[in-house]
Protein backbone atom coordinates (compact mmCIF):
# COMPACT_ATOMS: atom_id res chain seq x y z
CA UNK A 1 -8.69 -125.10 174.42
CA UNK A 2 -6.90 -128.47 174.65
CA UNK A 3 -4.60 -129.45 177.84
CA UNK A 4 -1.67 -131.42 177.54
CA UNK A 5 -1.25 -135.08 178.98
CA UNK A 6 1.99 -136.46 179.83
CA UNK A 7 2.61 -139.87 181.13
CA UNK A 8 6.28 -140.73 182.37
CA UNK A 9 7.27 -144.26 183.58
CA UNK A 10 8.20 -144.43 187.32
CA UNK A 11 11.65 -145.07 186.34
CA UNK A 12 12.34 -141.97 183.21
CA UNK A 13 12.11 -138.73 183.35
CA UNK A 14 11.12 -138.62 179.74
CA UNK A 15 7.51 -138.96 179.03
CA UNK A 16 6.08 -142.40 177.42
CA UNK A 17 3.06 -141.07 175.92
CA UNK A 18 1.58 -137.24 175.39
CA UNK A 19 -1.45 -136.14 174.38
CA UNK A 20 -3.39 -132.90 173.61
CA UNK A 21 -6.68 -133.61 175.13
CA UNK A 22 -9.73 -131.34 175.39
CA UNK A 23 -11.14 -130.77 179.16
CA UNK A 24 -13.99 -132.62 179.14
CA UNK A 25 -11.57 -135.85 177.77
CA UNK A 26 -9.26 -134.70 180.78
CA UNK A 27 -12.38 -135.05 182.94
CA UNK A 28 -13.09 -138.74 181.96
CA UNK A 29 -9.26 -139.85 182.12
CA UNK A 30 -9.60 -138.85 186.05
CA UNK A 31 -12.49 -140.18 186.78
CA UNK A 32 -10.94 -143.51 185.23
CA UNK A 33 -7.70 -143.34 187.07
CA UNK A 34 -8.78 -141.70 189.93
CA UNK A 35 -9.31 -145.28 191.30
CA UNK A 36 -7.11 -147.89 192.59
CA UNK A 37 -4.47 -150.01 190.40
CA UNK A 38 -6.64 -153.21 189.70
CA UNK A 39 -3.60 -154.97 189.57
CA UNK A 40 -0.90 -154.40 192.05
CA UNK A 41 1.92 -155.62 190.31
CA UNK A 42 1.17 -153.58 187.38
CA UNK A 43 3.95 -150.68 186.66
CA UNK A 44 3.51 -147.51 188.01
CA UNK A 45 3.04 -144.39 185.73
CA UNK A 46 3.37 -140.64 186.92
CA UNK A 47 0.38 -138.28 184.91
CA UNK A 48 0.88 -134.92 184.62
CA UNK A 49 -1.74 -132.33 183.13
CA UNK A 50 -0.92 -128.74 181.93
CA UNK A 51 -3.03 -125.95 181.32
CA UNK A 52 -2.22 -123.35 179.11
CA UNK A 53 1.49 -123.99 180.16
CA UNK A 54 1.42 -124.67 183.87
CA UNK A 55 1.23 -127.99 185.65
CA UNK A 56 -2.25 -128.56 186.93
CA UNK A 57 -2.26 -131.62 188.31
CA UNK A 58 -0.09 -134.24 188.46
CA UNK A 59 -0.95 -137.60 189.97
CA UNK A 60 0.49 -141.92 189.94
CA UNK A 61 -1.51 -144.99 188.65
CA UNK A 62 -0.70 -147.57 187.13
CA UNK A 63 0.59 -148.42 183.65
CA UNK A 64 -1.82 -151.20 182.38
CA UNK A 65 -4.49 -151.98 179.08
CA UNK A 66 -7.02 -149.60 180.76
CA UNK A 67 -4.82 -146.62 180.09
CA UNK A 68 -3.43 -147.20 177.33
CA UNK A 69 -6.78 -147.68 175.33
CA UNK A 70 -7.77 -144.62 177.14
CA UNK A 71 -5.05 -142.23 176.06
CA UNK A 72 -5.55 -144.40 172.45
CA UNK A 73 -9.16 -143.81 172.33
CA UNK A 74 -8.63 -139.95 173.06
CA UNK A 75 -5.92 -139.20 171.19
């Protein structure tokens, strides 16, 4: 079963980039983000991960190359 990935911008409520991602993909993606923005003038990005409907987790990093190829490489 597949979760779904949504990325907003910091400054729109509508999402920039979604993505159906399996859980082991979702696993990866944390461990990736999970650390701090390399750069700290980089835009900030709000990702939020539903399961099966329901918001799971939902957490901020920053909107740069590294998760963008992610999110390309996955989806």
């Amino acid at each position: 079963m597949k979760a779904l990935v949504r990325i907003h911008s910091m400054d729109s409520a509508t999402p920039t980039t979604e993505a159906r991602l399996e859980f082991y993909q979702i696993g990866m993606l944390l461990d990736e983000l999970g650390s701090d923005c390399p750069n700290q003038t980089a835009q900030l990005a709000r990702v939020e991960i539903f399961e099966q409907g329901h918001l799971t987790r939902s957490f901020n990093t920053c909107i740069d190359a590294r998760l963008k190829s992610m999110i390309a490489r996955f989806y």
